[in-house]
Coordinates of C-alpha atoms in Angstrom, one line a residue:
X1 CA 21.8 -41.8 1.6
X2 CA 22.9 -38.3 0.7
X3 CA 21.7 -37.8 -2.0
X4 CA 17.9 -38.5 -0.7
X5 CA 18.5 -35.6 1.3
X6 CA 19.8 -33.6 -1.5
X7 CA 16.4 -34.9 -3.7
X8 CA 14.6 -33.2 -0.8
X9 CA 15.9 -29.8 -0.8
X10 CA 14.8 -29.7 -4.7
X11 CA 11.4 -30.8 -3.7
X12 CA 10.6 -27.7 -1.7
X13 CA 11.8 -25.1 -4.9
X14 CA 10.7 -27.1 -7.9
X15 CA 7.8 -29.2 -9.0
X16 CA 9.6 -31.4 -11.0
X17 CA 12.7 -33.4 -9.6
X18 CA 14.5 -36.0 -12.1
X19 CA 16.5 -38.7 -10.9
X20 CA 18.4 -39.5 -14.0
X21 CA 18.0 -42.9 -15.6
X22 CA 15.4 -43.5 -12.6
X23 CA 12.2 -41.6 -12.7
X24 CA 10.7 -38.4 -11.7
X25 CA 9.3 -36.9 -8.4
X26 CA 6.6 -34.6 -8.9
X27 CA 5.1 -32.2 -6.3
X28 CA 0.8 -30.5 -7.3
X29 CA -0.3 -28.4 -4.8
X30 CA -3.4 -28.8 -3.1
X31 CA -5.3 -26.1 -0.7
X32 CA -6.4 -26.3 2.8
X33 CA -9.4 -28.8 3.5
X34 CA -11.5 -29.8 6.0
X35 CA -12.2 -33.4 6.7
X36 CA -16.3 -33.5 7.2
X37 CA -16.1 -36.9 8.8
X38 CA -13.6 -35.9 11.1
X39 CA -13.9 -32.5 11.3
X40 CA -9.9 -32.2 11.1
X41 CA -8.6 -28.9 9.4
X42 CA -5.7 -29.4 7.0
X43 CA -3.3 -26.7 5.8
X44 CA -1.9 -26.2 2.3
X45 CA 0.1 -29.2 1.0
X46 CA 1.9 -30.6 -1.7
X47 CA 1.3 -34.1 -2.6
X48 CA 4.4 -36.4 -4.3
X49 CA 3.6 -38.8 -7.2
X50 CA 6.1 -40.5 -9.5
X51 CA 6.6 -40.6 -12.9
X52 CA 8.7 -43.3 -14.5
X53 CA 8.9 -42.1 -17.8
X54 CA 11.3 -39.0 -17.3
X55 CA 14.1 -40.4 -16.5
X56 CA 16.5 -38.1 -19.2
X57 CA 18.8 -36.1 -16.9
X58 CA 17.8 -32.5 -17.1
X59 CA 21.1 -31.3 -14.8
X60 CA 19.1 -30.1 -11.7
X61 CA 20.0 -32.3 -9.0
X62 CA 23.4 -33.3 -10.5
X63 CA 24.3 -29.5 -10.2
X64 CA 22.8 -29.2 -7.0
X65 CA 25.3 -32.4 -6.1
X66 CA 28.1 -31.1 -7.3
X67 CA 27.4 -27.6 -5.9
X68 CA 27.1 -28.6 -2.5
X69 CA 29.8 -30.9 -2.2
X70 CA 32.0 -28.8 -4.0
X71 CA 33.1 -31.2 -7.3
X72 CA 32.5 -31.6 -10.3
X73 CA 30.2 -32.4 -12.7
X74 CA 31.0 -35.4 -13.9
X75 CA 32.0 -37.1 -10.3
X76 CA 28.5 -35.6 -9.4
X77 CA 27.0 -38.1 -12.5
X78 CA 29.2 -40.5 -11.1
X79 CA 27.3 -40.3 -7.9
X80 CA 23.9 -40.4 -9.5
X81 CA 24.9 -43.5 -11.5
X82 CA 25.9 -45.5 -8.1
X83 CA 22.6 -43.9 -6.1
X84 CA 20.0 -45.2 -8.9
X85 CA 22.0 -48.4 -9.4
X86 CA 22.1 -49.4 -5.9
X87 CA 17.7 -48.4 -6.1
X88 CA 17.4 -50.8 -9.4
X89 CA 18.8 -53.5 -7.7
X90 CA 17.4 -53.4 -4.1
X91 CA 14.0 -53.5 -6.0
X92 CA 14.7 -56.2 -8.5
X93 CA 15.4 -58.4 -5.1
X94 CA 12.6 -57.3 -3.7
X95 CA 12.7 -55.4 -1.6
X96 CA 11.1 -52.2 -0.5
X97 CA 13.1 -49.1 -0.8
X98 CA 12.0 -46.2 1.3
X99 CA 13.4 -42.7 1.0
X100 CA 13.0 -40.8 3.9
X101 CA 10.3 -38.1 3.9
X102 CA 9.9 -39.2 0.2
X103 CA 7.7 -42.5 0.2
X104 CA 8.2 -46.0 -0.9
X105 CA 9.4 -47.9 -4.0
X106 CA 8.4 -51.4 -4.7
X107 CA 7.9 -53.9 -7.1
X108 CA 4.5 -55.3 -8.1
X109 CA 3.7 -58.5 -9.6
X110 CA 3.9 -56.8 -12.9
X111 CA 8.2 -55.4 -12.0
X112 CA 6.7 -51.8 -12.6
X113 CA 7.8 -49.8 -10.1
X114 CA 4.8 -48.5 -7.3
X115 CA 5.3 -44.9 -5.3
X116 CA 3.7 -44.8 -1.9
X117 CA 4.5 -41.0 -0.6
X118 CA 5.1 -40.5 3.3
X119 CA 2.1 -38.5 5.0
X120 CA 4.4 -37.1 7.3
X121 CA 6.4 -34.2 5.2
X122 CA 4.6 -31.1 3.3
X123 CA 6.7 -29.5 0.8
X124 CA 4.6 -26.1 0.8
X125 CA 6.9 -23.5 2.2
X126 CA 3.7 -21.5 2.6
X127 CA 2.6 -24.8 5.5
X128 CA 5.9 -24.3 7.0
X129 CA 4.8 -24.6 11.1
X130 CA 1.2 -25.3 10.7
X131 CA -0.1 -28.9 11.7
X132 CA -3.4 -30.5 11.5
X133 CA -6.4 -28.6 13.6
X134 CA -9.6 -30.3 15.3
X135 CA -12.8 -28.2 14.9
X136 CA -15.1 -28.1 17.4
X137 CA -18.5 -27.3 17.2
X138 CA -19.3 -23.8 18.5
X139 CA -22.6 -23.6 20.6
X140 CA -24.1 -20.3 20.7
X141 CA -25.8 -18.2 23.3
X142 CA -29.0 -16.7 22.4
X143 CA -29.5 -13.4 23.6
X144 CA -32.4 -12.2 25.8
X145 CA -34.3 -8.9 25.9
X146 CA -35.5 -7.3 28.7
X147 CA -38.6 -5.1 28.2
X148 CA -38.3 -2.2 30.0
X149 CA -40.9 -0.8 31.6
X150 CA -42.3 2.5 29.6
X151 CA -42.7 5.5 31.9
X152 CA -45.5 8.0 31.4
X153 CA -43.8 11.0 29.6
X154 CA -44.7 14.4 32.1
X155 CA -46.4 17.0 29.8
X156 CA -45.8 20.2 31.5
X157 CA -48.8 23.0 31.1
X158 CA -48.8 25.8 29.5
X159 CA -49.5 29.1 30.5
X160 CA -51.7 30.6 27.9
X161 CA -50.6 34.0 26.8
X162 CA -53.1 36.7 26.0
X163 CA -53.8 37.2 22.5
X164 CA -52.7 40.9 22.6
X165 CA -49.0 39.9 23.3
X166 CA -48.8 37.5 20.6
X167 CA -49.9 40.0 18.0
X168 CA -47.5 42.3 18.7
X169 CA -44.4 39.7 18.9
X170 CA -45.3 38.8 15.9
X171 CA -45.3 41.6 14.1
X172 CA -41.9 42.6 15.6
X173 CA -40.5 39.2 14.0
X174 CA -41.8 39.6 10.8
X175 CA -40.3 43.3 10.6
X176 CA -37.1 42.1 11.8
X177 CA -36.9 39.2 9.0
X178 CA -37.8 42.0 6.3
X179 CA -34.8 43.5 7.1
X180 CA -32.1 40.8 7.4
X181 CA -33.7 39.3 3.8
X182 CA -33.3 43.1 2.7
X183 CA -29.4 43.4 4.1
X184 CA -28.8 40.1 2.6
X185 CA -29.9 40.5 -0.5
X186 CA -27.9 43.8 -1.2
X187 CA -24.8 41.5 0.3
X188 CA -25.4 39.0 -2.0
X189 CA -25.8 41.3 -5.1
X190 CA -22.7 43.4 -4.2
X191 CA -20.5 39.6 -3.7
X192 CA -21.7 38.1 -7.4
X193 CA -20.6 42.0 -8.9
X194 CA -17.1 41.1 -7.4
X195 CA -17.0 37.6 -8.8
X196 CA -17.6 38.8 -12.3
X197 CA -15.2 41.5 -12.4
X198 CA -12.3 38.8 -11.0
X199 CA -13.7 36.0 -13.1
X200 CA -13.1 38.3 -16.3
X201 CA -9.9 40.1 -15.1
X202 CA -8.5 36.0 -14.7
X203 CA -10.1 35.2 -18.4
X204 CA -7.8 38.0 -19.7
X205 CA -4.6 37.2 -18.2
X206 CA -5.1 33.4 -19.4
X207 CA -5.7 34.9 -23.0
X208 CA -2.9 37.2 -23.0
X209 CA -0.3 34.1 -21.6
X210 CA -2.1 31.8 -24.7
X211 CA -1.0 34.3 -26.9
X212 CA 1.9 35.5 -25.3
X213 CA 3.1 31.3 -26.0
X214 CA 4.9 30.8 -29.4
X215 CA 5.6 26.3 -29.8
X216 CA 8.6 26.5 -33.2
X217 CA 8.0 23.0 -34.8
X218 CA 10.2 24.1 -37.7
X219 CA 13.3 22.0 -35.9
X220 CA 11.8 19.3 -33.8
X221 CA 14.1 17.0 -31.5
X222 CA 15.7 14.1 -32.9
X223 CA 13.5 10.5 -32.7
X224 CA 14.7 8.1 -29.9
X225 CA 15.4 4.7 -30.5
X226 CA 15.4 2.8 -27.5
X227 CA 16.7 -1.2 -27.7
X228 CA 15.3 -3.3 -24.8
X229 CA 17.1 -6.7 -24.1
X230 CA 14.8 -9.6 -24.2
X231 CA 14.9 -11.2 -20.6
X232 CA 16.3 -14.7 -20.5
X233 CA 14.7 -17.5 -18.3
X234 CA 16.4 -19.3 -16.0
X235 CA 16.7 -22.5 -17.7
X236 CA 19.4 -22.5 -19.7
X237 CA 20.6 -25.3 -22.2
X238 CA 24.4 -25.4 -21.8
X239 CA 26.9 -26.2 -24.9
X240 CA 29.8 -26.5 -23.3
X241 CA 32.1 -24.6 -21.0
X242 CA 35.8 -23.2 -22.0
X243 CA 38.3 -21.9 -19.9
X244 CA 39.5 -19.4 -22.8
X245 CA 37.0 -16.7 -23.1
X246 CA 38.3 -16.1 -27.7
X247 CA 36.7 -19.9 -27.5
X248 CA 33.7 -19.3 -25.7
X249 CA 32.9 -16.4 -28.3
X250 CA 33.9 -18.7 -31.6
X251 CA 31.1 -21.0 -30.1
X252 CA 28.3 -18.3 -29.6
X253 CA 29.1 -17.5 -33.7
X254 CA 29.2 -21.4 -34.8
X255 CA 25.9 -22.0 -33.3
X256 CA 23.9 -18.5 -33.8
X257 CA 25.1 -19.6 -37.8
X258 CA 23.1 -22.7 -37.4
X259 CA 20.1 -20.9 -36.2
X260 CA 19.7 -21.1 -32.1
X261 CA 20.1 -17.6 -30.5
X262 CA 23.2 -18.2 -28.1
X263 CA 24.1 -16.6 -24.5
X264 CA 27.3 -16.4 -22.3
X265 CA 26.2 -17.4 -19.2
X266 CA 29.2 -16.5 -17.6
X267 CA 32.2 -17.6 -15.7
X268 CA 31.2 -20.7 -13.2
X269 CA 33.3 -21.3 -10.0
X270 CA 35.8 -23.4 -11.6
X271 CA 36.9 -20.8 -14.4
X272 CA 35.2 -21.9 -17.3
X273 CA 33.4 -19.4 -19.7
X274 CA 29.8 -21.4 -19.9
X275 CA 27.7 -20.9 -22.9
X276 CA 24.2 -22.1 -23.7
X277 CA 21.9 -22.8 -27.0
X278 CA 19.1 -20.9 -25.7
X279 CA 17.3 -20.1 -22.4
X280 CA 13.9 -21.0 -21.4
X281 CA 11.2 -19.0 -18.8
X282 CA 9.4 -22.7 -18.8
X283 CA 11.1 -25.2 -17.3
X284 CA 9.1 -28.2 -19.6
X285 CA 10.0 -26.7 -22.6
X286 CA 13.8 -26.4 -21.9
X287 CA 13.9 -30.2 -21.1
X288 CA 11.8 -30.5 -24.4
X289 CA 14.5 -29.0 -26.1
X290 CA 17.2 -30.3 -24.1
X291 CA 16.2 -34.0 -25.2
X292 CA 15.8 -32.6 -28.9
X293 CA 19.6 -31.1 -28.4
X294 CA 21.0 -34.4 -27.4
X295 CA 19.7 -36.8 -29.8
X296 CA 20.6 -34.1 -32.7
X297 CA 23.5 -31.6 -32.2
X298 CA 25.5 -32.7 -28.7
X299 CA 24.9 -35.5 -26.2
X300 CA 26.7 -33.7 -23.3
X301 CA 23.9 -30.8 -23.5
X302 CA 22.7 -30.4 -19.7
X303 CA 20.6 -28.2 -18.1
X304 CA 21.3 -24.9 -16.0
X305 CA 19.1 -23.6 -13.3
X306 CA 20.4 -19.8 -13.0
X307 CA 19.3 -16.7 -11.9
X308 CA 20.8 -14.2 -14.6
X309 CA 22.2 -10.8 -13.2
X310 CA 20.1 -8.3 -15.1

């Protein structure tokens, strides 16, 4: 089937795939793990579970139909329809439907539908190449000194000098370090002279540029207002699409007067000037509102996955 293929390209973007008037695939993410009886490393994965109760088409993978094989919406429906039928009733006799890389659907003894998901596909891009690694237990080496043998450290003798000589070298060092501390001092005194005099001749040129600095507040610049656009999600609640743009603007007034907050998508591939009630960031809470928008205002709401253009 086709459109099992198409059910898992949605699988590896979203966490949340509906199959309309069927149920709903859902992907959690799990992090790598290491198996302590079998001391198997396992990457990143997703794991599928099912959930019967969504079955309320939120647009997704009818859009995704209809994009790829290039028709419309409504023969894209048409498609769904036929796909979920031909699941309903393969189950009702029995028999065990499996969806490739998906899992299995059967019957228990209860007819509520049972998910088994395959073990063989990982929807987590991040995983993409990586497979299943054995660990093996590292033995380690334990390293060994070698005590060197100590040598007997030479002492070499000194000559003893007479007590005369050292007096007099002495007294030649000490004069010598008189001087230098003498010469160094005058240095010294003669560099912290300089760095006065430049200290205070750069305390007076910063005075006279302070004063020298006039600030007129008497005519101060006009205030800027500055009016950011609210960024849009990508989930967007359409109310219908019209191929004359005058129409597609009479819509955005009729239902910003009944209290949503309206947006032109824009112009699809076929023509039509799209507009939508309101557009989500969260993808649960557009197909909150979605359901609330059907049962209340228009039945033919659906769901739009798009990127806006900023």
């Amino acid at each position: 089937m086709q459109i099992t293929t198409y059910i898992n390209d949605l699988l590896y973007r979203y966490e949340c795939v509906i199959i309309p008037g069927f149920g709903a695939l859902l992907t959690q993410y799990h992090s790598a793990r290491i198996d302590g009886d079998t001391h198997i490393l396992f990457p990143p994965s997703k794991t599928l579970s099912f959930n019967r109760q969504l079955q309320t088409n939120d647009g997704l993978l009818a859009n995704y139909i209809a994009s790829v094989e290039k028709c419309s919406y409504e023969s894209a429906l048409q498609k769904l329809r036929a796909y979920t039928k031909k699941l309903s009733i393969q189950l009702t006799e029995g028999i065990t439907v499996s969806l490739s890389n998906i899992g299995d659907f059967y019957l228990n003894e209860e007819n509520s539908i049972q998910f088994t998901p395959s073990s063989l596909q990982n929807f987590n891009t991040t995983s993409f190449g990586l497979s299943s690694v054995e660990i093996h237990k590292v033995s380690r080496l334990k390293e060994t000194h070698q005590q060197q043998e100590k040598l007997p450290i030479p002492l070499n003798p000194v000559r003893r000098l007479k007590y005369g000589y050292l007096k007099h070298t002495a007294i030649a060092l000490i004069a010598v370090s008189l001087v230098s501390l003498g010469g160094m001092k005058m240095y010294e005194d003669e560099v912290q002279k300089y760095n006065f005099v430049e200290k205070q001749k750069a305390v007076t040129a910063v005075e006279n540029q302070i004063q020298q600095a006039t600030f007129s507040l008497e005519n101060p610049l006009p205030t800027l207002n500055l009016t950011f656009k609210k960024q849009v999600g990508k989930y967007h609640i359409i109310a219908g699409a019209f191929r004359i743009a005058t129409n597609a603007d009479k819509k955005i007034k009729e239902l910003a007067n009944i209290g949503f907050s309206p947006i032109l998508i824009g112009v699809n591939k076929y023509g039509l000037h799209q507009v939508a009630y309101s557009s989500y960031e969260d993808r649960l809470e557009a197909i909150k509102n979605l359901r609330e928008i059907q049962k209340s205002q228009n039945s033919d709401a659906w769901l739009l996955v798009k990127e806006l253009e900023k």
